[in-house]
């Protein structure tokens, strides 16, 4: 499993409390191309508290994709558009997958 960012200092009870208030676990997408090869990847997992903006976490992946993602044809532009759309939509919410992998019964 990927590393989970933004949970430093939070107990399991704190995380469950934030989840019940609307927090989520999110992954951001990025793409890069090398000549004719294109690759799409996901970031580490980010814990986003309710009311927090995802922009500060996704901006690096978005800029990276804008600069390096387009060059491989045909998949570079396709993967880049998908990654940009996902990041601008707040990232991919994988809260349920994280909880399932931890075998935790959420209290929300």
Coordinates of N, CA and C in Angstrom, one line a residue, residues 4 28 45 62 89 99-100:
X4 N 0.5 7.0 3.4 CA -0.6 7.9 3.6 C -0.1 9.2 4.2
X28 N -4.0 11.4 -6.3 CA -3.9 12.3 -7.4 C -3.2 11.6 -8.6
X45 N -1.2 8.4 -1.0 CA -2.6 8.6 -0.5 C -2.5 9.9 0.4
X62 N -0.4 18.1 -11.2 CA -1.0 18.8 -12.3 C 0.0 19.5 -13.2
X89 N -10.9 17.8 -10.3 CA -12.1 17.4 -9.6 C -11.9 17.0 -8.2
X99 N -10.1 1.9 3.9 CA -10.7 1.3 5.0 C -10.8 -0.2 4.9
X100 N -11.2 -0.7 3.7 CA -11.3 -2.1 3.4 C -9.9 -2.8 3.6

